[in-house]
CSV table of C-alpha atoms in Angstrom, one decimal:
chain,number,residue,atom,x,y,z
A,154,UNK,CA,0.0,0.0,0.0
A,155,UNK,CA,2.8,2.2,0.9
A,156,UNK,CA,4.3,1.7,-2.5
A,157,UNK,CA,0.8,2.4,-4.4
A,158,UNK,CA,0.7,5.3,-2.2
A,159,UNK,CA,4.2,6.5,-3.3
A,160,UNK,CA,3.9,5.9,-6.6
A,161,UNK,CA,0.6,8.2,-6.7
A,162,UNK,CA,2.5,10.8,-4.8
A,163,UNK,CA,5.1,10.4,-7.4
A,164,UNK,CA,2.4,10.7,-10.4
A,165,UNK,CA,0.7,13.9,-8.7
A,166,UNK,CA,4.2,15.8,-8.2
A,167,UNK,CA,5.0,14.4,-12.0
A,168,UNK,CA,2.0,15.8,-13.4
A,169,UNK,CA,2.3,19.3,-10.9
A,170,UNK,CA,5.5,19.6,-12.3
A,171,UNK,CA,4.7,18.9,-16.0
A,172,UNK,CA,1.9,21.9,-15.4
A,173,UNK,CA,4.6,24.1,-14.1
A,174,UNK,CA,6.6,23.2,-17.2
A,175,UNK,CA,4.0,23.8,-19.6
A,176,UNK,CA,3.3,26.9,-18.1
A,177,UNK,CA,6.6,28.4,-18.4
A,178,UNK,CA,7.2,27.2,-21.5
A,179,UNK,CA,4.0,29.1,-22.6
A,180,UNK,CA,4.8,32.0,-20.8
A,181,UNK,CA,8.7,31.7,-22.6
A,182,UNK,CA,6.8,31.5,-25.9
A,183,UNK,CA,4.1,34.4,-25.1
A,184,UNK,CA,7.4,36.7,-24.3
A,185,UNK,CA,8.5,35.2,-27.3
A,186,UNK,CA,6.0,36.0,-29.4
A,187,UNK,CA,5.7,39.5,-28.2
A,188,UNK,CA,9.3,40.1,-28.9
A,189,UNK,CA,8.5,39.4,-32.2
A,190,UNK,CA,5.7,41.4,-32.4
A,191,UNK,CA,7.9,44.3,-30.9
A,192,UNK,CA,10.7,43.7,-33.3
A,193,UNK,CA,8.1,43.4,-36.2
A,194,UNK,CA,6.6,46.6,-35.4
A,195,UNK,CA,10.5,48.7,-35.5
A,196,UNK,CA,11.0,46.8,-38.5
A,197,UNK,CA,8.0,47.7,-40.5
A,198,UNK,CA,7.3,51.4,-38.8
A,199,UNK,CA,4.2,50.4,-36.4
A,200,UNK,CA,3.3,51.1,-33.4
A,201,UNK,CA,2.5,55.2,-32.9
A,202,UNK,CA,4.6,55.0,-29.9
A,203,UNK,CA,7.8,53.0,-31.9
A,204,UNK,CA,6.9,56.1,-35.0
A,205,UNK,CA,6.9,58.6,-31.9
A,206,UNK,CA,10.4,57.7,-30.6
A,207,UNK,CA,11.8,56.9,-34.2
A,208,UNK,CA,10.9,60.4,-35.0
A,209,UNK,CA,11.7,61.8,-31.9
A,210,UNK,CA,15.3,60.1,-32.8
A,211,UNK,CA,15.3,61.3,-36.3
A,212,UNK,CA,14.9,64.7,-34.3
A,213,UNK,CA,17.6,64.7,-32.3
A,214,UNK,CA,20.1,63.0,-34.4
A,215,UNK,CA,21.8,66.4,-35.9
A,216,UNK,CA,22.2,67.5,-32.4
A,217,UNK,CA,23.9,63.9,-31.3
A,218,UNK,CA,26.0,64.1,-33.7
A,219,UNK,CA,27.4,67.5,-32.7
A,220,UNK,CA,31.7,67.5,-32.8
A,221,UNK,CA,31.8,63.9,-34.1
A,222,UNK,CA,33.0,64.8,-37.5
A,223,UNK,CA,35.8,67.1,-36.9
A,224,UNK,CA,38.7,67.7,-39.2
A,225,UNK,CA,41.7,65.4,-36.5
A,226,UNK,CA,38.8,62.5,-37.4
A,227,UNK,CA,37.4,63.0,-40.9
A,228,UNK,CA,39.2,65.4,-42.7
A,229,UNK,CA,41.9,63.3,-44.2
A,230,UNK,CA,39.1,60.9,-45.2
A,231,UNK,CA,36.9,63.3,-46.7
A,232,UNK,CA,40.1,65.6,-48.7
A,233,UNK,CA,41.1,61.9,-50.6
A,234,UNK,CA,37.1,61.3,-51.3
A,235,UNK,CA,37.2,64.5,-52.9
A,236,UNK,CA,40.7,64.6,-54.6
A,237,UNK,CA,39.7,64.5,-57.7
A,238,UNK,CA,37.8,67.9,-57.0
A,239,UNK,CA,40.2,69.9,-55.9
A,240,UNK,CA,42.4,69.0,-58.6
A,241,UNK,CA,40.2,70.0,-61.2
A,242,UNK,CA,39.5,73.3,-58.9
A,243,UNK,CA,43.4,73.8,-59.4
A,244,UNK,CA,43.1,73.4,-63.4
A,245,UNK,CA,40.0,76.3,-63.2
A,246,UNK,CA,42.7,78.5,-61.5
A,247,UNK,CA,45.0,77.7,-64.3
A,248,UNK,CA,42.9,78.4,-67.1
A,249,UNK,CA,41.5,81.3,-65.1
A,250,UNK,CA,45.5,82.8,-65.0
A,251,UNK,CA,45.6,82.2,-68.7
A,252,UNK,CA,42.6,84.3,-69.6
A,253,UNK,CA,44.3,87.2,-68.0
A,254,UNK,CA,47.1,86.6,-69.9
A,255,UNK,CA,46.1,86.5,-73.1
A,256,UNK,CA,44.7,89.3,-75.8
A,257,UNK,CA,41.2,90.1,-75.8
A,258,UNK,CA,39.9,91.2,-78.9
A,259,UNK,CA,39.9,94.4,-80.1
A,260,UNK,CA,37.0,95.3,-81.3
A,261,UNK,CA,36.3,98.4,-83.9
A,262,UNK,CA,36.5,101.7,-82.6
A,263,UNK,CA,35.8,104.6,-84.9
A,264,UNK,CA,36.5,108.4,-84.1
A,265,UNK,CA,32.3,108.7,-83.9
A,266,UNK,CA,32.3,106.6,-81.1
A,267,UNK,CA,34.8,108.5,-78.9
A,268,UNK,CA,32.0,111.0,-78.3
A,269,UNK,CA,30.4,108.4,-75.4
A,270,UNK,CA,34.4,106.7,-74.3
A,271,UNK,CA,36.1,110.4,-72.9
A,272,UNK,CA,34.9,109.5,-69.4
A,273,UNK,CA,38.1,110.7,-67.4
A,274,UNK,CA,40.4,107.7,-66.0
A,275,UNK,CA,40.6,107.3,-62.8
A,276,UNK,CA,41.7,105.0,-60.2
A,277,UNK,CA,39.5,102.3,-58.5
A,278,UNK,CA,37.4,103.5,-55.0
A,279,UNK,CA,37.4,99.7,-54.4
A,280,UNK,CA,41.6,98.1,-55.5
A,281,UNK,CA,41.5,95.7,-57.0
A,282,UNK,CA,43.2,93.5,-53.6
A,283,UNK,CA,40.3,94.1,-51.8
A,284,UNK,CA,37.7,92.1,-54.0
A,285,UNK,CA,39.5,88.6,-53.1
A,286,UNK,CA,39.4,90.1,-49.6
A,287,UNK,CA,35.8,90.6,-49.9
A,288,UNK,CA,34.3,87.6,-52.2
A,289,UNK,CA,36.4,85.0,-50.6
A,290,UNK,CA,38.6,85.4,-48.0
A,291,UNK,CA,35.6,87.3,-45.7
A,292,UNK,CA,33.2,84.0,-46.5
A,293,UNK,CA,35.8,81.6,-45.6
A,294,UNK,CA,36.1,83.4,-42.0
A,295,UNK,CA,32.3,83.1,-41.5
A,296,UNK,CA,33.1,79.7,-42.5
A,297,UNK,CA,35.5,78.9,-40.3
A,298,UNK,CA,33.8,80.4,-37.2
A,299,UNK,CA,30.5,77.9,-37.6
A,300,UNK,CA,33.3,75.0,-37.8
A,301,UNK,CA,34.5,76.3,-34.6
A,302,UNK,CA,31.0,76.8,-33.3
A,303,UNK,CA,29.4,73.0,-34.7
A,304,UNK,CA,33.0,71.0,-35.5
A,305,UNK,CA,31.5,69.6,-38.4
A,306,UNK,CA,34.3,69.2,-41.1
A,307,UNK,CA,31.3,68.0,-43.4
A,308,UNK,CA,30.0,71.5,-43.6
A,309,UNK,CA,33.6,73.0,-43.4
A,310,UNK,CA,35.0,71.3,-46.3
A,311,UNK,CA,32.1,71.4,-48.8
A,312,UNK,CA,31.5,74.8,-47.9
A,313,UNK,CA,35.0,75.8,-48.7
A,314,UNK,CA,35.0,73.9,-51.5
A,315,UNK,CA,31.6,75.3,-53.0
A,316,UNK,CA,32.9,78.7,-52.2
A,317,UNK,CA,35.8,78.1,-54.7
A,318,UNK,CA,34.6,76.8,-57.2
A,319,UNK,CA,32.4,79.9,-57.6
A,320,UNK,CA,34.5,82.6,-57.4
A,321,UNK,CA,36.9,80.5,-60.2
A,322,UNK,CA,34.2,79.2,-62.2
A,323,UNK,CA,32.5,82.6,-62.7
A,324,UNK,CA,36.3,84.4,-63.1
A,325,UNK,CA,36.4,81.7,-66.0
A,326,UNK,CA,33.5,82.4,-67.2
A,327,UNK,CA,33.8,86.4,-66.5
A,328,UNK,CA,37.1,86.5,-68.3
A,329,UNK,CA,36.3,84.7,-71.2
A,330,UNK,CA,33.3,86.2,-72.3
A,331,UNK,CA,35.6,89.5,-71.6
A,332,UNK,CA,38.4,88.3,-74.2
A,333,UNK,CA,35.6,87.0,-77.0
A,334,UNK,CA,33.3,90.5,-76.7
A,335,UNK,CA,36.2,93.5,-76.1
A,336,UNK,CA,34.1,95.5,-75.1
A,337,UNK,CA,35.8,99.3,-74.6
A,338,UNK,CA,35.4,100.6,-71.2
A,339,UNK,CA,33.7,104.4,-70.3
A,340,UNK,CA,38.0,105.7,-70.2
A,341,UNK,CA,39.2,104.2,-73.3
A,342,UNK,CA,39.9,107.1,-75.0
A,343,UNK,CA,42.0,108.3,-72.2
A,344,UNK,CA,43.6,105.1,-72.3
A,345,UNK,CA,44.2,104.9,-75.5
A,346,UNK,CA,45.8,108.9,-76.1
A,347,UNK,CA,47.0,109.8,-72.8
A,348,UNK,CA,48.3,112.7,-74.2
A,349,UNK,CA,44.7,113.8,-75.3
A,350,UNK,CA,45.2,113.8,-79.1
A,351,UNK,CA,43.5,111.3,-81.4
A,352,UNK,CA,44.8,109.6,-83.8
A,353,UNK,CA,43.0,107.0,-86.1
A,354,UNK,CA,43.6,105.2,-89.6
A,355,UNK,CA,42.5,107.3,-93.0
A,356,UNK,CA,41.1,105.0,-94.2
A,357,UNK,CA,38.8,102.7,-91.6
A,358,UNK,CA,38.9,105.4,-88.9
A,359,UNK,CA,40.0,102.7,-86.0
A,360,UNK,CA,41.9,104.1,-83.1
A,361,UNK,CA,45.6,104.0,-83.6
A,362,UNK,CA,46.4,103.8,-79.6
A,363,UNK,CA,49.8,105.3,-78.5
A,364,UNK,CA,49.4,105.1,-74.9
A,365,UNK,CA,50.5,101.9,-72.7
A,366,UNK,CA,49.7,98.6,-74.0
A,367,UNK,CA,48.6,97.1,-70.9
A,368,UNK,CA,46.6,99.8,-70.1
A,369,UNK,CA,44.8,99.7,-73.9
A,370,UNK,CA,45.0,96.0,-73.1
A,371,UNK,CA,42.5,96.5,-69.9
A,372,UNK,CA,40.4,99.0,-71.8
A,373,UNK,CA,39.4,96.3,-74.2
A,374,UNK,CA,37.9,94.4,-71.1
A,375,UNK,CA,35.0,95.9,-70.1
A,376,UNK,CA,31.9,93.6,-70.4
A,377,UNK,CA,31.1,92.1,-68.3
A,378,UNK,CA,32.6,93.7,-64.6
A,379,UNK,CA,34.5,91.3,-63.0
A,380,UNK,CA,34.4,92.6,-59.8
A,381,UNK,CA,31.1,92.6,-59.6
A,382,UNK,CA,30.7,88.8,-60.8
A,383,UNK,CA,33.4,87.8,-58.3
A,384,UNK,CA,31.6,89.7,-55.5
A,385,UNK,CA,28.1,88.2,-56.4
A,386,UNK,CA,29.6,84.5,-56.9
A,387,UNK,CA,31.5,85.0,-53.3
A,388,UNK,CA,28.9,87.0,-51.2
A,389,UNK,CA,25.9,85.7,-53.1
A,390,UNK,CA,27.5,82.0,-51.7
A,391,UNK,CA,27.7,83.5,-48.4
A,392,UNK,CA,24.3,84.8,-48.5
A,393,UNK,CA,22.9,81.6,-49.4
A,394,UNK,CA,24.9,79.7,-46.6
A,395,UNK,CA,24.0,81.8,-44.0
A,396,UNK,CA,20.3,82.0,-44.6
A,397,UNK,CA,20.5,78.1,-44.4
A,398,UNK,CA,22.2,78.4,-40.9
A,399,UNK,CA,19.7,81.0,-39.6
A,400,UNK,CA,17.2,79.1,-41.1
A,401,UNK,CA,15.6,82.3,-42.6
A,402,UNK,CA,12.9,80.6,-44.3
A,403,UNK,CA,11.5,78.7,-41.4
A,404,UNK,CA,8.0,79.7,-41.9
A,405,UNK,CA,7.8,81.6,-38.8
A,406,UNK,CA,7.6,84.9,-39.6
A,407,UNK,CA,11.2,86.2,-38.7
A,408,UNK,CA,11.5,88.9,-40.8
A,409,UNK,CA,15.2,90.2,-39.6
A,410,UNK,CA,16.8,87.2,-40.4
A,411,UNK,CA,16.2,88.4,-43.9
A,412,UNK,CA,18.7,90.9,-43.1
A,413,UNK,CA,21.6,88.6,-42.7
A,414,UNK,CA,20.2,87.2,-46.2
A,415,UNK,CA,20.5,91.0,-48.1
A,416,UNK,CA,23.7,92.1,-46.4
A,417,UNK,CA,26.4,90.4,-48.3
A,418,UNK,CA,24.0,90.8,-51.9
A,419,UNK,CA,23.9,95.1,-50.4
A,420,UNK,CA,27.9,94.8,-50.3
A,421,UNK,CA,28.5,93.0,-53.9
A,422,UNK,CA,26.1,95.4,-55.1
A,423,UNK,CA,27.9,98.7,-53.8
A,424,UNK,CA,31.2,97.0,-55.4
A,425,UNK,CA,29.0,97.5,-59.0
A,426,UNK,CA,28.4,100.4,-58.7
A,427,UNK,CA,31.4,101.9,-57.3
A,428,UNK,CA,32.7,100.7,-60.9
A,429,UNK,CA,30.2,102.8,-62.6
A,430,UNK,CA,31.2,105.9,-60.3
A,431,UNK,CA,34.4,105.2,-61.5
A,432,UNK,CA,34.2,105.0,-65.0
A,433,UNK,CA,35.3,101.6,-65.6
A,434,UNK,CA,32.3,99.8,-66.7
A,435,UNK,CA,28.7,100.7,-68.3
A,436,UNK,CA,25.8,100.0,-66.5
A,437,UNK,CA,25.2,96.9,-68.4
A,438,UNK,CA,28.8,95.6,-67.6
A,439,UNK,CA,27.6,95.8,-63.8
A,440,UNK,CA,24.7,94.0,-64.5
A,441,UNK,CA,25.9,90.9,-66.5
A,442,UNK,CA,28.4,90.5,-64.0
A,443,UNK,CA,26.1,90.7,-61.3
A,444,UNK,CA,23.5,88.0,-63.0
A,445,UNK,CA,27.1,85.8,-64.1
A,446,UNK,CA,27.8,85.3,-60.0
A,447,UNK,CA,24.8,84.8,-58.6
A,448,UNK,CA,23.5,82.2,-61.0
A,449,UNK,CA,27.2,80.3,-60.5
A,450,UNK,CA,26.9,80.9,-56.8
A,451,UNK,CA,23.3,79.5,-56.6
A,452,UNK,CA,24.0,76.3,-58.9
A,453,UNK,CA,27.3,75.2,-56.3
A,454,UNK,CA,25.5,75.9,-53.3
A,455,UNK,CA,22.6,73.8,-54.4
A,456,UNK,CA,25.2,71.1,-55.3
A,457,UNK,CA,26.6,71.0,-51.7
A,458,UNK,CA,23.4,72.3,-49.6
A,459,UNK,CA,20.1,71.6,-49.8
A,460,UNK,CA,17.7,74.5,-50.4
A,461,UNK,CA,17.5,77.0,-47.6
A,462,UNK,CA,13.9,77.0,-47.1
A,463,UNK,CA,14.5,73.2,-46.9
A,464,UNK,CA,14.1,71.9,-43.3
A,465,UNK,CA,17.2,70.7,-43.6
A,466,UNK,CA,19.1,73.8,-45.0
A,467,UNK,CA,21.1,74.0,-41.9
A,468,UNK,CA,23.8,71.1,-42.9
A,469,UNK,CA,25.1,70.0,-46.2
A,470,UNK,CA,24.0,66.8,-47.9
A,471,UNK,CA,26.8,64.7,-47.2
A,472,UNK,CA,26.2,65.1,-43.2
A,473,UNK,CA,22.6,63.9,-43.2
A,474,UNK,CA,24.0,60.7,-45.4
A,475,UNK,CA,26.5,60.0,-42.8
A,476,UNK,CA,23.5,60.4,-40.4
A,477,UNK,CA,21.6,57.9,-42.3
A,478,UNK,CA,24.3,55.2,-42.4
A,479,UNK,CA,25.0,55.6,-38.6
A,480,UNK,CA,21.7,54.8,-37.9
A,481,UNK,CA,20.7,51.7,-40.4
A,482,UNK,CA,24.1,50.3,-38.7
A,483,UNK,CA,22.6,51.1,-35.2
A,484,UNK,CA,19.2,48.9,-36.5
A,485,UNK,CA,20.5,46.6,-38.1
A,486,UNK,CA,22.9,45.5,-35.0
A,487,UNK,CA,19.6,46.4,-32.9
A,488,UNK,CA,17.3,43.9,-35.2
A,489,UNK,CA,20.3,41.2,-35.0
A,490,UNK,CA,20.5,41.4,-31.2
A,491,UNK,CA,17.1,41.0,-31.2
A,492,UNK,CA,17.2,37.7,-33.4
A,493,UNK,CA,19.7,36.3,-31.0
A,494,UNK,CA,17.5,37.1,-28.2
A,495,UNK,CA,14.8,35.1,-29.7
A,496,UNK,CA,16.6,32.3,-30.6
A,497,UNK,CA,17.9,31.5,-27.2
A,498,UNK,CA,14.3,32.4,-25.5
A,499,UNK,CA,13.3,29.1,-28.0
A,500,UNK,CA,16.1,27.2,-27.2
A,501,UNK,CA,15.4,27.6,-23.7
A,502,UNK,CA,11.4,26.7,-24.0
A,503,UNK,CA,12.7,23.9,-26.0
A,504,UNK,CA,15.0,22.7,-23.2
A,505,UNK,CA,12.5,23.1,-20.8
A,506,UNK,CA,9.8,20.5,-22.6
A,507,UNK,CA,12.3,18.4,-23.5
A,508,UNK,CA,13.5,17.9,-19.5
A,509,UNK,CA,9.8,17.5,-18.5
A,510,UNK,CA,8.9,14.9,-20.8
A,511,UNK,CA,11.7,12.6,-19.6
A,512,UNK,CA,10.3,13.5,-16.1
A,513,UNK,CA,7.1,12.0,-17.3
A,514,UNK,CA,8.5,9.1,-19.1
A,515,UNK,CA,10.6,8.2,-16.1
A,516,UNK,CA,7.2,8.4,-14.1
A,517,UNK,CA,4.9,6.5,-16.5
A,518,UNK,CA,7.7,3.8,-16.4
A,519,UNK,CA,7.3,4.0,-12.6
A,520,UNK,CA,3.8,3.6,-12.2
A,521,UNK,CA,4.2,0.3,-14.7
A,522,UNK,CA,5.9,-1.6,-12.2
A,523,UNK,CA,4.7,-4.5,-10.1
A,524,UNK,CA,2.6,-2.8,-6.9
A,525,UNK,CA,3.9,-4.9,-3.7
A,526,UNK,CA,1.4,-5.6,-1.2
């Protein structure tokens, strides 16, 4: 009887214990389960309060990220990715040296047509020194002092590098329209005859110049101004770039930002027509140069920046890509921890039945032995 006794003992804990095991491994599979479901959900965007953090994340990522690209870290990295740019930014400066060189055209210029080119000659309010001073040296401070401010070498470099390619690409551009046209500036006579007395060909009536030849030379250069296109390509950049960091166009009404926008277009303007003051271009000198820099200074910004009523118009394009890939890494290594997680919570329910049925097997086996009485 004892032994019948035992053995139904036996059975009773056997079957308490395969409960107990049945339950946890249904609870093991319910977590499970819900892991998956949570996992599911980052994976395919659901759950409002997964989108709410996500976004929340997507947020704050520009200001995470603050002095993790500097240039000790990245710069290196980033001047070989973008090599081949800056060597083809040297050949513009090249070819931008030879158009100086060289001999514009020189274009007819009858004794009729001196009546509107006895402007007197005068010197420059404005030298000529101070326009790289102005167009690029000034924008690369501003530059400089946001890297300082933000340590992003992202911004640094591709704004310097935008920058650049402006000012060269529009002197290219400036200078060889300049040679092709030959345009005679306001002063040319005065140029031409310093001593005040004409003299021309009997026969075709061109000017027969006996003044300086590098001086004729620069009279034949008039249209369009290069100052002013250098000044609009660099301040019109600069003007662009800081009404993306001020976000000027942020739809809330902030009206004075707009003044950071206009102050560097006011300056390249007041360099045009200082020229004009000073005889050395026409109007319409002024104002192809003026169209020439800020249509060269919109199309590089634009190929560096996004837009700067763009919500993201504070950064360049290649720091929200490096934001990007930083955090697909972060999910994927989030969504593989995950996996592993969920393997070894099956493993584990697994194990569990596994060690209950033996219990039970050992008990069935038990309870088919001989009873003694």
């Amino acid at each position: 009887m004892r032994s019948r006794k035992n053995g139904c003992e036996e059975e009773e804990e056997a079957m308490e214990g395969w409960r107990g095991g049945t339950a946890v491994t249904l609870a093991r599979k319910f977590a499970a389960g819900l892991w998956r479901l949570q996992v599911s959900d980052i994976v395919a965007g659901g759950g409002r309060e997964k989108q709410k953090n996500s976004l929340a994340l997507t947020v704050r990522m520009p200001e995470i990220q603050l002095g993790a690209h500097t240039v000790r870290t990245h710069g290196v990295q980033l001047l070989r990715l973008h090599m081949h740019n800056w060597l083809i930014l040297a050949l513009i400066a090249v070819i931008e040296g030879v158009l100086n060189i060289i001999e514009p055209f020189h274009r007819f210029v009858g004794e009729d047509m001196m009546t509107d080119l006895k402007y007197p000659l005068k010197d420059n309010t404005i030298p000529f020194w101070a326009i790289p001073f102005v167009a690029v040296l000034l924008p690369l401070i501003i530059i400089n002092i946001y890297y300082f401010i933000r340590r992003d070498v992202y911004d640094l470099h591709h704004a310097t590098l935008g920058l650049l390619y402006s000012v060269l690409v529009t002197g290219v551009i400036t200078d060889a329209i300049k040679d092709c046209v030959g345009r005679p500036r306001p002063d040319f006579f005065w140029r031409c005859f310093p001593d005040g007395k004409g003299v021309f060909d009997n026969v075709t009536k061109n000017v027969l110049c006996t003044g300086n030849k590098l001086v004729v030379k620069e009279g034949h250069k008039s249209f369009p101004s290069g100052h002013t296109s250098w000044s609009f390509a660099g301040l019109g950049f600069l003007a662009l770039y800081m009404s993306g960091k001020v976000r000027a166009f942020d739809r809330k009404g902030h009206a004075a930002k707009l003044c950071i926008v206009f102050l560097p277009y006011l300056v390249a303007a007041l360099v045009g027509v200082s020229l004009v003051d000073d005889y050395w271009h026409h109007w319409e000198d002024v104002f192809g140069g003026a169209i020439i820099g800020t249509v060269v200074a919109t199309f590089f910004y634009l190929q560096f920046f996004p837009p700067p009523y763009d919500s993201d118009g504070w950064g360049p394009y290649a720091y929200f890509q490096v934001l990007a890939d930083s955090q697909n890494g972060r999910q994927a290594t989030n969504n593989n921890a995950s996996c592993l997680t969920i393997q070894s919570l099956e493993l584990e329910s697994v194990y569990v039945e596994s060690g209950h049925r033996r219990q039970l097997s050992r008990t069935n086996t038990h309870d088919a032995s001989p009873v003694e009485e």
